[in-house]
PDB file of C-alpha atoms in Angstrom:
ATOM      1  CA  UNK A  93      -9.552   7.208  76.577  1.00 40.00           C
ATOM      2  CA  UNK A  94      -9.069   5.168  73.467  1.00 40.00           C
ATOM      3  CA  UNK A  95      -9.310   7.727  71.117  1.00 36.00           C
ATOM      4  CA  UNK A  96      -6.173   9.530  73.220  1.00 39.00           C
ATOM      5  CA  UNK A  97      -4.005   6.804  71.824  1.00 40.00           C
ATOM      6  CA  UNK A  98      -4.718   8.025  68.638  1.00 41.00           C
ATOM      7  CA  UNK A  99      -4.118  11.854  68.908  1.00 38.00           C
ATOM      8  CA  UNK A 100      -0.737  10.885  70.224  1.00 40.00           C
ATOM      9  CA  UNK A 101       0.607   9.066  67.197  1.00 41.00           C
ATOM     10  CA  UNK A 102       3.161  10.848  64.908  1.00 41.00           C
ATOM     11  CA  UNK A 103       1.801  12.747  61.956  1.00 43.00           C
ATOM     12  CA  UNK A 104       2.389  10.768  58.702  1.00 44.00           C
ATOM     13  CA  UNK A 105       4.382  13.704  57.249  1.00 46.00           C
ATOM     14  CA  UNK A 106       6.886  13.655  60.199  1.00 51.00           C
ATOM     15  CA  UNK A 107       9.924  11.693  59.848  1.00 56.00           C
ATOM     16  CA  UNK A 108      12.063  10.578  63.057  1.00 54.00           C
ATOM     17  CA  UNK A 109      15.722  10.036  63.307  1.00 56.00           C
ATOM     18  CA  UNK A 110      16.732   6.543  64.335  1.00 48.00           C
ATOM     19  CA  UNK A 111      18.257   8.403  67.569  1.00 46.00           C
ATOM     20  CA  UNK A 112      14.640   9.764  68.628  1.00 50.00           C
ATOM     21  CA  UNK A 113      12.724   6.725  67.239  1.00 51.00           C
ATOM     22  CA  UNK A 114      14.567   4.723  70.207  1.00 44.00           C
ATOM     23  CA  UNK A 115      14.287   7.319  72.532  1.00 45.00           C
ATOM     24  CA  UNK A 116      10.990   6.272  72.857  1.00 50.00           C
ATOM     25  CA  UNK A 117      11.436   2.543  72.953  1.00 56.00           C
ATOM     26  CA  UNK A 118       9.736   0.780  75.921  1.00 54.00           C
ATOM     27  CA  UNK A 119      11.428  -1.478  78.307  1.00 59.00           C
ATOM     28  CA  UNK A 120      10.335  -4.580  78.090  1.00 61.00           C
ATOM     29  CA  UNK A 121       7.681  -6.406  80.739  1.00 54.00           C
ATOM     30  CA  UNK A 122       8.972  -9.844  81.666  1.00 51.00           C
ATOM     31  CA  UNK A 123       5.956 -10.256  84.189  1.00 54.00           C
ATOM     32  CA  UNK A 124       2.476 -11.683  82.933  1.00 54.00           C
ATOM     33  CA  UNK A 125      -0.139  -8.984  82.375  1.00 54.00           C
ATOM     34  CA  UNK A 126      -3.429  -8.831  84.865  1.00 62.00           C
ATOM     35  CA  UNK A 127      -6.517 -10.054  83.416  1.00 77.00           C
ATOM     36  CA  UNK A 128      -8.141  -7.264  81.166  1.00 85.00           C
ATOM     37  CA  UNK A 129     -11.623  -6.801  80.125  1.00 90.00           C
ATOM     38  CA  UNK A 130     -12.513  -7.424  76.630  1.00 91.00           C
ATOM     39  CA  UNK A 131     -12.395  -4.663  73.601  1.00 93.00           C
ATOM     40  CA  UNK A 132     -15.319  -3.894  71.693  1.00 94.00           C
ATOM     41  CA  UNK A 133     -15.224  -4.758  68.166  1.00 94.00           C
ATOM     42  CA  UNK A 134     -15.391  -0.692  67.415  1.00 95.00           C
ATOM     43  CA  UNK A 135     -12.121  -0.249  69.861  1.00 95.00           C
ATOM     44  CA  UNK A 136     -10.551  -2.837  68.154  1.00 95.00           C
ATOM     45  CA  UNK A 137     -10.993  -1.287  64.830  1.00 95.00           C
ATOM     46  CA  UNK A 138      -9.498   2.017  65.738  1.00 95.00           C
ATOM     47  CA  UNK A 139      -6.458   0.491  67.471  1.00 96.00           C
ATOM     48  CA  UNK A 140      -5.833  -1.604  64.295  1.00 96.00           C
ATOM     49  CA  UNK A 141      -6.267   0.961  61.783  1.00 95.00           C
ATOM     50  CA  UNK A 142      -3.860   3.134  63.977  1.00 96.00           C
ATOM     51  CA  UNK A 143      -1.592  -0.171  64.259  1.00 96.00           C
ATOM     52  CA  UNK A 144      -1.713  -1.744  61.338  1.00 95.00           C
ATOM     53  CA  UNK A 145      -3.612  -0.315  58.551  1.00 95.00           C
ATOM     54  CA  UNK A 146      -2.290   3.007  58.294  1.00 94.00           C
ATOM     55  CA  UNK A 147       1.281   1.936  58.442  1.00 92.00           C
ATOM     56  CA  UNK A 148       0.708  -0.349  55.211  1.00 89.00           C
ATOM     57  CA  UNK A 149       2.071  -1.738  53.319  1.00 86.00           C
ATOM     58  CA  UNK A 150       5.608  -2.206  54.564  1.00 86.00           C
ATOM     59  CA  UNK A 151       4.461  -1.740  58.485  1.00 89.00           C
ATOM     60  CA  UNK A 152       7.894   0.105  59.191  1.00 86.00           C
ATOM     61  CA  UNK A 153       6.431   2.572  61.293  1.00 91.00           C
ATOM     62  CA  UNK A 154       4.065   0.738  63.166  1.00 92.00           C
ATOM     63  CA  UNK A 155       6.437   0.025  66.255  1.00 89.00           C
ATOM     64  CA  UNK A 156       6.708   3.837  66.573  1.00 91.00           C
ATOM     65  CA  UNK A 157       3.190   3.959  66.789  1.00 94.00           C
ATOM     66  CA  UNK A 158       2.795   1.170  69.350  1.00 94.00           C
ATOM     67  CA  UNK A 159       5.556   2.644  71.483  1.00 90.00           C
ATOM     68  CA  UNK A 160       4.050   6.403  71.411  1.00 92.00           C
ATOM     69  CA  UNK A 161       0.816   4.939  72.836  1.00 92.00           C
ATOM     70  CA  UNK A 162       0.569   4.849  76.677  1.00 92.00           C
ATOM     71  CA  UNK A 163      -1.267   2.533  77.053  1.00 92.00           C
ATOM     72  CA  UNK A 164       0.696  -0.322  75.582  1.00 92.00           C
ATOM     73  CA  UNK A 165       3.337  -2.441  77.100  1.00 89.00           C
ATOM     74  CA  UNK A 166       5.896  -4.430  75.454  1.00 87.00           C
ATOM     75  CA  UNK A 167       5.730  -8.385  77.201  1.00 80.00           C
ATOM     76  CA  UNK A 168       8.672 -10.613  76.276  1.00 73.00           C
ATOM     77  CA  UNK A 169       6.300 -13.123  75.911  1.00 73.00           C
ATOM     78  CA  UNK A 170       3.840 -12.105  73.791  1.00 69.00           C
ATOM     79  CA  UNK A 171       4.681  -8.754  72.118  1.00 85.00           C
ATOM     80  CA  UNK A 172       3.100  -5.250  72.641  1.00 92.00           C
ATOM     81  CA  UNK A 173      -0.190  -5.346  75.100  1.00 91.00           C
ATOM     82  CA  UNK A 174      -2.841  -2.953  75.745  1.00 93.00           C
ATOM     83  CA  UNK A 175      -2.770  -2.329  79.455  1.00 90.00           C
ATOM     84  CA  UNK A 176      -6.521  -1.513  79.392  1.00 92.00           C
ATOM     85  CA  UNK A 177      -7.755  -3.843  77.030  1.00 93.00           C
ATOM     86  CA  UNK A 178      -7.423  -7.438  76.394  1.00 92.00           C
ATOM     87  CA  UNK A 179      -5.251  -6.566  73.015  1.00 94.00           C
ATOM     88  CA  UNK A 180      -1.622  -7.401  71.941  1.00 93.00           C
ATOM     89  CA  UNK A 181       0.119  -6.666  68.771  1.00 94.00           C
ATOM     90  CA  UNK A 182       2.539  -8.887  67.106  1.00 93.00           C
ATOM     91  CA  UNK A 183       5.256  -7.449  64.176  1.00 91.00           C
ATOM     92  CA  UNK A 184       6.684 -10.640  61.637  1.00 89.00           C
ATOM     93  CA  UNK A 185       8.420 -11.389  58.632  1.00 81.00           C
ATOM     94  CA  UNK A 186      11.286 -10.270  56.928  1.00 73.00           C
ATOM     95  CA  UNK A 187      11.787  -8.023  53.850  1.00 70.00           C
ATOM     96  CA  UNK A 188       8.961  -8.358  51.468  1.00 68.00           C
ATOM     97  CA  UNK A 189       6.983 -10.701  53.692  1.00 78.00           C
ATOM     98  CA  UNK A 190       5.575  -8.344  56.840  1.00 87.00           C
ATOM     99  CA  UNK A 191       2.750  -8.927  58.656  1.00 92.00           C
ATOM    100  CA  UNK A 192       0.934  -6.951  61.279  1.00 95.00           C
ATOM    101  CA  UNK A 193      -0.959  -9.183  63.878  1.00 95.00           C
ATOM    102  CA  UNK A 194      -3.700  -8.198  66.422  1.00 95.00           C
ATOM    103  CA  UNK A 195      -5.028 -10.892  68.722  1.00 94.00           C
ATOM    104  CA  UNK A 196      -7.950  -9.742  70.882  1.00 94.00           C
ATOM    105  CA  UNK A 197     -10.918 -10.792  73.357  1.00 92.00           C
ATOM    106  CA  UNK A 198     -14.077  -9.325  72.255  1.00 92.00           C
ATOM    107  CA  UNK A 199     -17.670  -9.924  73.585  1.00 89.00           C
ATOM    108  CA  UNK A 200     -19.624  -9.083  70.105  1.00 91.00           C
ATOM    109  CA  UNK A 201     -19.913 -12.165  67.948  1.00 89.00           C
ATOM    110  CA  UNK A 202     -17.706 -13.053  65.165  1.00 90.00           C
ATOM    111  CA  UNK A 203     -20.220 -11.527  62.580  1.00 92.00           C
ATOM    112  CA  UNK A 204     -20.121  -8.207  63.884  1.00 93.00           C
ATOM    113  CA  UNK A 205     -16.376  -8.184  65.021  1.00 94.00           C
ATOM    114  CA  UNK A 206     -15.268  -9.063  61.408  1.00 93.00           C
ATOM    115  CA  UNK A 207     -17.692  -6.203  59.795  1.00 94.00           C
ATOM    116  CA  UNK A 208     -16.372  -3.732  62.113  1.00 93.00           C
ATOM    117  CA  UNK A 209     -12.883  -4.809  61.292  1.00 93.00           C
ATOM    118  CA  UNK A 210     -13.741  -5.185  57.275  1.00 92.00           C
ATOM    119  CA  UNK A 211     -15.272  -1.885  57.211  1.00 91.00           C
ATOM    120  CA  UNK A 212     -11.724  -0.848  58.051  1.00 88.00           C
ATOM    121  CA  UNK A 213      -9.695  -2.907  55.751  1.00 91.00           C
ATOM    122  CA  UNK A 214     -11.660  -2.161  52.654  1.00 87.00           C
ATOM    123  CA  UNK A 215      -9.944   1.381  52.526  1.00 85.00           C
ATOM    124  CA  UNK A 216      -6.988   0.280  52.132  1.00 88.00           C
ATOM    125  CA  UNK A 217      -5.261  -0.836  48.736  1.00 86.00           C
ATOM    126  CA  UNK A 218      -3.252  -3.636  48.005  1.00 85.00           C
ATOM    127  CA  UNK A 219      -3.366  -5.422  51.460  1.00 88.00           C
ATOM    128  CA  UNK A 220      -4.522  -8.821  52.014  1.00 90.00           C
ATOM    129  CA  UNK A 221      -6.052 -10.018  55.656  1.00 92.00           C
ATOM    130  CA  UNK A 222      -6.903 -13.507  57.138  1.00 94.00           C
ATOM    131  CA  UNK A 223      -9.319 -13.471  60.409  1.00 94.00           C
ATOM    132  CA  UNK A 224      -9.985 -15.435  62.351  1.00 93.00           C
ATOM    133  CA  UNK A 225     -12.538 -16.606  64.828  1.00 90.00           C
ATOM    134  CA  UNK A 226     -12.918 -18.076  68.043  1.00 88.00           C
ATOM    135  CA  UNK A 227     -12.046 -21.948  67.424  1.00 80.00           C
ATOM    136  CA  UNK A 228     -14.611 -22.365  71.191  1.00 72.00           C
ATOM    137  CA  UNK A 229     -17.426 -20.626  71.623  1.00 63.00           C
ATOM    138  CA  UNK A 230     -16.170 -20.226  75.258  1.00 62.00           C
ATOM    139  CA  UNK A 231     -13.732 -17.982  74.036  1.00 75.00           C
ATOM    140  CA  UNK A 232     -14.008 -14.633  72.512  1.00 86.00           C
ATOM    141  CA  UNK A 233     -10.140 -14.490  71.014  1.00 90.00           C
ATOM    142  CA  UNK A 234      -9.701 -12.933  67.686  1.00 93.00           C
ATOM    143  CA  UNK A 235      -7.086 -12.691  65.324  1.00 93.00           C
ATOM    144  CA  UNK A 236      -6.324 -10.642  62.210  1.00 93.00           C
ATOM    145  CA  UNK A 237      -3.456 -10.144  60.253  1.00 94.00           C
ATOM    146  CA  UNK A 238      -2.647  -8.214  57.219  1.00 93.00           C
ATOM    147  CA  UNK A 239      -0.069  -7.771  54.745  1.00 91.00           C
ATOM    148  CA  UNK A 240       0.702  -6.181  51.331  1.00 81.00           C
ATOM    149  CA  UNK A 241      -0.704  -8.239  48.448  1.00 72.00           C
ATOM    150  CA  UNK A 242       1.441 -10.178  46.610  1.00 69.00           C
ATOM    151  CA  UNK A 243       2.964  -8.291  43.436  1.00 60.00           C
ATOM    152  CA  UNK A 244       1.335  -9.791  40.171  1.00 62.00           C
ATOM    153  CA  UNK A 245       3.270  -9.351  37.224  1.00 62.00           C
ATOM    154  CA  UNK A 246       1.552  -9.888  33.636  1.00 65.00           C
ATOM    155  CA  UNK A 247       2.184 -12.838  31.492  1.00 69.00           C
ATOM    156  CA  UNK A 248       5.557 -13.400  29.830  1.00 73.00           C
ATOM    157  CA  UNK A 249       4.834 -13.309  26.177  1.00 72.00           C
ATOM    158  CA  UNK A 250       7.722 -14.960  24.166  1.00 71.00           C
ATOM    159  CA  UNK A 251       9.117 -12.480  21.403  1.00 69.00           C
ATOM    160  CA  UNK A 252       8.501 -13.780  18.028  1.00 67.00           C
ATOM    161  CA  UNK A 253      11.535 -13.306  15.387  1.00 58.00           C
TER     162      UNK A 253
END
C-alpha cells in the first residue's frame, strides 16, 4: 500500500498550472487524528524521499506531492498526516531558508532508523539534514529535516593596483 503513494505522484517532467495545482488541495482536518501504528524505518524512507528529498532543494513541489497522496490528511494542528501511519509532514521557511520536516513513530532503534534514512540522503547534493532521536526511550518519535546547503562563496581577494 505504501508504495501506491508513490506511483501516484506527478512525474518530475510535468508541470501544473496554479489552477490544477489547487484543484487538488485538501480540506483541512480540524479533528485530532486516531492513534496510528508506527512506520518502519524502510516506510519512512520512501515517504521522505518522495516528500522531501526529491523535491530538493527549493521543496516547491512537495505540497503537490503530499496532496496527490491518499493517504495523507492535512490537520490544522499539526500539518499533513499519514492516515495509516504514525507520520506528519511539516513545510517552513521563507525564500532561501526552506525546510522539509518529517516527524515519525518508529519501533527500530535510532541506529537503524537513521541508516535507513542516511542511505537516502546521501544521494542527494547540496542538502544538509539534522535528526533527531527519541529524547525518552519510552518514545519512538523521530524527526528529520533537510534543507539546501548554505551557498559558499570563495574568498574575497583585494585587487592589488
Amino acid at each position: 500500500m505504501l508504495l501506491s503513494a508513490c506511483a501516484s505522484l506527478i512525474p518530475e517532467e510535468s508541470v501544473m498550472t496554479p489552477e490544477e495545482d489547487l484543484a487538488i488541495t485538501k480540506q483541512v482536518q480540524y479533528e485530532l487524528m486516531s492513534e496510528r501504528p508506527a512506520a518502519t524505518a524502510a516506510e519512512a524512507a520512501v515517504l521522505f524521499r518522495a516528500v522531501c528529498l526529491d523535491q530538493a532543494p527549493d521543496f516547491e513541489r512537495s505540497s503537490t506531492v503530499l496532496n496527490q497522496m491518499p493517504e495523507i490528511n492535512i490537520n490544522a494542528d499539526s500539518g499533513y498526516q499519514h492516515i495509516n501511519l504514525n507520520v506528519s509532514f511539516l513545510l517552513l521557511g521563507g525564500e532561501g531558508n526552506k525546510r522539509c520536516v518529517m516527524t515519525f513513530n518508529a519501533d527500530e532503534g535510532a541506529e537503524a532508523v537513521e541508516a535507513e534514512l542516511l542511505e537516502s540522503i546521501s544521494l542527494v547534493p547540496n542538502i544538509t539534514y539534522d535528526f533527531r532521536a527519541p529524547s525518552r526511550a519510552a518514545l519512538n518519535i523521530y524527526t528529520i529535516s533537510v534543507q539546501a546547503a548554505p551557498v559558499e562563496f570563495p574568498p574575497v581577494v583585494p585587487a592589488t593596483q
